[in-house]
PDB file of C-alpha atoms in Angstrom:
ATOM      1  CA  MET A 200     -43.576 -18.507   3.771  1.00  0.00           C
ATOM      2  CA  THR A 201     -44.813 -21.902   2.613  1.00  0.00           C
ATOM      3  CA  GLY A 202     -42.752 -24.972   1.922  1.00  0.00           C
ATOM      4  CA  THR A 203     -43.095 -24.518  -1.838  1.00  0.00           C
ATOM      5  CA  GLU A 204     -41.786 -20.975  -1.871  1.00  0.00           C
ATOM      6  CA  THR A 205     -38.086 -20.531  -2.189  1.00  0.00           C
ATOM      7  CA  GLU A 206     -36.419 -17.855  -0.263  1.00  0.00           C
ATOM      8  CA  THR A 207     -34.776 -15.313  -2.504  1.00  0.00           C
ATOM      9  CA  LEU A 208     -31.406 -14.360  -1.160  1.00  0.00           C
ATOM     10  CA  ALA A 209     -29.932 -11.038  -2.075  1.00  0.00           C
ATOM     11  CA  PRO A 210     -26.469 -11.416  -3.522  1.00  0.00           C
ATOM     12  CA  GLU A 211     -23.869 -10.797  -0.872  1.00  0.00           C
ATOM     13  CA  THR A 212     -22.503  -7.340  -1.126  1.00  0.00           C
ATOM     14  CA  VAL A 213     -18.776  -7.031  -0.858  1.00  0.00           C
ATOM     15  CA  ASP A 214     -17.644  -4.538   1.735  1.00  0.00           C
ATOM     16  CA  PRO A 215     -14.772  -2.606   0.089  1.00  0.00           C
ATOM     17  CA  ASP A 216     -13.221  -1.755   3.468  1.00  0.00           C
ATOM     18  CA  ALA A 217     -13.224  -5.382   4.584  1.00  0.00           C
ATOM     19  CA  GLU A 218     -11.815  -6.484   1.230  1.00  0.00           C
ATOM     20  CA  TYR A 219      -9.065  -3.841   1.478  1.00  0.00           C
ATOM     21  CA  GLU A 220      -8.212  -4.922   5.038  1.00  0.00           C
ATOM     22  CA  GLN A 221      -7.987  -8.550   3.926  1.00  0.00           C
ATOM     23  CA  LEU A 222      -5.694  -7.583   1.039  1.00  0.00           C
ATOM     24  CA  CYS A 223      -3.457  -5.571   3.375  1.00  0.00           C
ATOM     25  CA  THR A 224      -3.251  -8.368   5.907  1.00  0.00           C
ATOM     26  CA  GLU A 225      -2.289 -10.833   3.186  1.00  0.00           C
ATOM     27  CA  LEU A 226       0.320  -8.539   1.660  1.00  0.00           C
ATOM     28  CA  LEU A 227       1.949  -7.877   5.030  1.00  0.00           C
ATOM     29  CA  ARG A 228       1.850 -11.548   6.019  1.00  0.00           C
ATOM     30  CA  ASN A 229       3.539 -12.603   2.782  1.00  0.00           C
ATOM     31  CA  THR A 230       6.328 -10.017   2.938  1.00  0.00           C
ATOM     32  CA  ARG A 231       9.679 -11.451   3.975  1.00  0.00           C
ATOM     33  CA  PHE A 232      12.159  -8.580   3.827  1.00  0.00           C
ATOM     34  CA  ARG A 233      12.141  -5.584   6.193  1.00  0.00           C
ATOM     35  CA  ARG A 234      12.439  -3.037   3.370  1.00  0.00           C
ATOM     36  CA  HIS A 235       9.537  -4.621   1.489  1.00  0.00           C
ATOM     37  CA  ARG A 236       7.470  -4.759   4.679  1.00  0.00           C
ATOM     38  CA  ALA A 237       8.157  -1.061   5.330  1.00  0.00           C
ATOM     39  CA  ALA A 238       7.111  -0.253   1.753  1.00  0.00           C
ATOM     40  CA  VAL A 239       3.940  -2.361   1.939  1.00  0.00           C
ATOM     41  CA  GLN A 240       3.023  -0.850   5.313  1.00  0.00           C
ATOM     42  CA  ALA A 241       3.477   2.654   3.890  1.00  0.00           C
ATOM     43  CA  MET A 242       1.199   1.846   0.950  1.00  0.00           C
ATOM     44  CA  VAL A 243      -1.370   0.315   3.307  1.00  0.00           C
ATOM     45  CA  GLU A 244      -1.364   3.440   5.501  1.00  0.00           C
ATOM     46  CA  GLU A 245      -1.565   5.809   2.520  1.00  0.00           C
ATOM     47  CA  ARG A 246      -4.408   3.750   1.033  1.00  0.00           C
ATOM     48  CA  THR A 247      -5.196   5.768  -2.108  1.00  0.00           C
ATOM     49  CA  VAL A 248      -2.323   4.358  -4.199  1.00  0.00           C
ATOM     50  CA  LEU A 249      -2.944   0.744  -3.214  1.00  0.00           C
ATOM     51  CA  SER A 250      -6.665   1.148  -3.887  1.00  0.00           C
ATOM     52  CA  VAL A 251      -6.078   1.948  -7.576  1.00  0.00           C
ATOM     53  CA  PRO A 252      -6.915  -1.164  -9.653  1.00  0.00           C
ATOM     54  CA  ALA A 253      -4.011  -0.538 -12.068  1.00  0.00           C
ATOM     55  CA  VAL A 254      -1.579  -0.448  -9.122  1.00  0.00           C
ATOM     56  CA  GLN A 255      -3.024  -3.685  -7.736  1.00  0.00           C
ATOM     57  CA  ARG A 256      -2.675  -5.398 -11.127  1.00  0.00           C
ATOM     58  CA  ALA A 257       0.959  -4.286 -11.417  1.00  0.00           C
ATOM     59  CA  LEU A 258       1.961  -4.883  -7.790  1.00  0.00           C
ATOM     60  CA  ILE A 259       0.135  -7.968  -6.571  1.00  0.00           C
ATOM     61  CA  VAL A 260       1.071 -11.497  -7.517  1.00  0.00           C
ATOM     62  CA  ASP A 261      -0.407 -14.789  -6.372  1.00  0.00           C
ATOM     63  CA  SER A 262       1.998 -16.925  -4.379  1.00  0.00           C
ATOM     64  CA  ARG A 263       1.606 -20.286  -2.718  1.00  0.00           C
ATOM     65  CA  LYS A 264       0.800 -18.495   0.538  1.00  0.00           C
ATOM     66  CA  GLY A 265      -1.622 -15.982  -0.991  1.00  0.00           C
ATOM     67  CA  ARG A 266      -1.305 -12.542  -2.508  1.00  0.00           C
ATOM     68  CA  ALA A 267       2.076 -10.841  -2.245  1.00  0.00           C
ATOM     69  CA  ALA A 268       3.630  -7.560  -3.324  1.00  0.00           C
ATOM     70  CA  CYS A 269       6.112  -7.711  -6.193  1.00  0.00           C
ATOM     71  CA  PHE A 270       7.457  -4.184  -6.506  1.00  0.00           C
ATOM     72  CA  GLU A 271       9.375  -5.029  -9.650  1.00  0.00           C
ATOM     73  CA  GLY A 272       5.994  -5.152 -11.421  1.00  0.00           C
ATOM     74  CA  LEU A 273       5.651  -1.415 -10.824  1.00  0.00           C
ATOM     75  CA  SER A 274       9.050  -0.615 -12.309  1.00  0.00           C
ATOM     76  CA  GLY A 275       8.608   1.600 -15.342  1.00  0.00           C
ATOM     77  CA  LEU A 276       4.826   1.858 -14.935  1.00  0.00           C
ATOM     78  CA  GLN A 277       4.559   4.750 -12.496  1.00  0.00           C
ATOM     79  CA  TYR A 278       3.308   7.204 -15.130  1.00  0.00           C
ATOM     80  CA  GLY A 279       0.758   4.841 -16.654  1.00  0.00           C
ATOM     81  CA  LEU A 280      -1.167   3.989 -13.490  1.00  0.00           C
ATOM     82  CA  GLY A 281      -3.515   6.967 -13.456  1.00  0.00           C
ATOM     83  CA  LEU A 282      -2.037   8.478 -10.286  1.00  0.00           C
ATOM     84  CA  ASP A 283      -1.994  12.177  -9.486  1.00  0.00           C
ATOM     85  CA  GLU A 284       1.273  14.002  -8.748  1.00  0.00           C
ATOM     86  CA  GLN A 285       1.029  13.500  -4.972  1.00  0.00           C
ATOM     87  CA  GLN A 286       0.368   9.781  -5.337  1.00  0.00           C
ATOM     88  CA  ARG A 287       3.185   9.417  -7.852  1.00  0.00           C
ATOM     89  CA  ALA A 288       5.668  11.251  -5.599  1.00  0.00           C
ATOM     90  CA  PHE A 289       4.668   8.967  -2.739  1.00  0.00           C
ATOM     91  CA  LEU A 290       5.013   5.851  -4.900  1.00  0.00           C
ATOM     92  CA  HIS A 291       8.463   6.943  -6.127  1.00  0.00           C
ATOM     93  CA  LEU A 292       9.678   7.235  -2.532  1.00  0.00           C
ATOM     94  CA  VAL A 293       8.163   3.865  -1.619  1.00  0.00           C
ATOM     95  CA  LEU A 294       9.820   2.218  -4.621  1.00  0.00           C
ATOM     96  CA  SER A 295      13.160   3.761  -3.662  1.00  0.00           C
ATOM     97  CA  MET A 296      12.850   2.014  -0.291  1.00  0.00           C
ATOM     98  CA  VAL A 297      12.965  -1.359  -2.046  1.00  0.00           C
ATOM     99  CA  GLY A 298      15.780  -0.288  -4.361  1.00  0.00           C
ATOM    100  CA  ILE A 299      13.769   0.556  -7.484  1.00  0.00           C
ATOM    101  CA  GLY A 300      14.353   3.855  -9.264  1.00  0.00           C
ATOM    102  CA  ILE A 301      16.618   6.764  -8.505  1.00  0.00           C
ATOM    103  CA  THR A 302      14.287   8.967  -6.487  1.00  0.00           C
ATOM    104  CA  THR A 303      16.106  11.289  -4.126  1.00  0.00           C
ATOM    105  CA  LEU A 304      14.932  11.990  -0.621  1.00  0.00           C
ATOM    106  CA  ALA A 305      14.510  15.618  -1.686  1.00  0.00           C
ATOM    107  CA  SER A 306      11.271  14.567  -3.403  1.00  0.00           C
ATOM    108  CA  ALA A 307       9.739  14.363   0.087  1.00  0.00           C
ATOM    109  CA  GLU A 308       9.115  18.102  -0.303  1.00  0.00           C
ATOM    110  CA  ASP A 309       6.435  17.181  -2.867  1.00  0.00           C
ATOM    111  CA  LEU A 310       4.387  15.264  -0.273  1.00  0.00           C
ATOM    112  CA  ASP A 311       1.387  16.702   1.531  1.00  0.00           C
ATOM    113  CA  ASP A 312       0.883  16.765   5.297  1.00  0.00           C
ATOM    114  CA  ARG A 313      -0.882  13.400   5.253  1.00  0.00           C
ATOM    115  CA  ARG A 314       1.682  11.442   3.237  1.00  0.00           C
ATOM    116  CA  LEU A 315       4.870  12.896   4.723  1.00  0.00           C
ATOM    117  CA  PRO A 316       4.432  11.303   8.194  1.00  0.00           C
ATOM    118  CA  ILE A 317       3.695   7.969   6.496  1.00  0.00           C
ATOM    119  CA  ILE A 318       7.017   8.103   4.636  1.00  0.00           C
ATOM    120  CA  VAL A 319       8.880   9.179   7.784  1.00  0.00           C
ATOM    121  CA  ARG A 320       7.420   6.214   9.708  1.00  0.00           C
ATOM    122  CA  ALA A 321       8.334   3.934   6.789  1.00  0.00           C
ATOM    123  CA  ILE A 322      11.929   5.167   6.863  1.00  0.00           C
ATOM    124  CA  LEU A 323      12.059   4.441  10.597  1.00  0.00           C
ATOM    125  CA  ARG A 324      10.700   0.916   9.983  1.00  0.00           C
ATOM    126  CA  LEU A 325      13.259   0.462   7.229  1.00  0.00           C
ATOM    127  CA  ALA A 326      15.983   1.402   9.708  1.00  0.00           C
ATOM    128  CA  GLY A 327      14.557  -1.030  12.253  1.00  0.00           C
ATOM    129  CA  ASN A 328      13.635   1.764  14.659  1.00  0.00           C
ATOM    130  CA  GLU A 329      10.044   1.887  15.809  1.00  0.00           C
ATOM    131  CA  ASP A 330      10.835   3.810  19.013  1.00  0.00           C
ATOM    132  CA  LEU A 331      10.771   7.306  17.556  1.00  0.00           C
ATOM    133  CA  ALA A 332       7.373   8.931  17.401  1.00  0.00           C
ATOM    134  CA  VAL A 333       6.211  10.761  14.306  1.00  0.00           C
ATOM    135  CA  GLY A 334       3.581  13.407  14.801  1.00  0.00           C
ATOM    136  CA  ARG A 335       2.860  17.091  14.927  1.00  0.00           C
ATOM    137  CA  ARG A 336       4.959  19.501  16.912  1.00  0.00           C
ATOM    138  CA  LEU A 337       3.069  21.682  19.342  1.00  0.00           C
TER     139      LEU A 337
END
């Protein structure tokens, strides 16, 4: 390359996984209450609900410390977010952890094998117990 040629730089591609990890780290860092932290952690682990742009627009607010989860923004919007039944059932249980909605624990029967352990771990976090293991029985 000569001195008169300019180097053409390809625009930086954004790695969606890295961007998601950064969002999750920020949301967890900016969560003050144990029940909100348990709910955020559950959404981070489940991933598909938090990855929906409509959910992010309704849930995430900018604070002085960075992005934070404001669950009240999701109140009343659960059916307009474009979620499937499994995702919606999961979100209802997560919202009930922070005191939003009237979802009963019986709705856990609507969860699949991937989401159910996430909710069980979240309930343990909510109770302040991280000693019990959640996994498959042999």
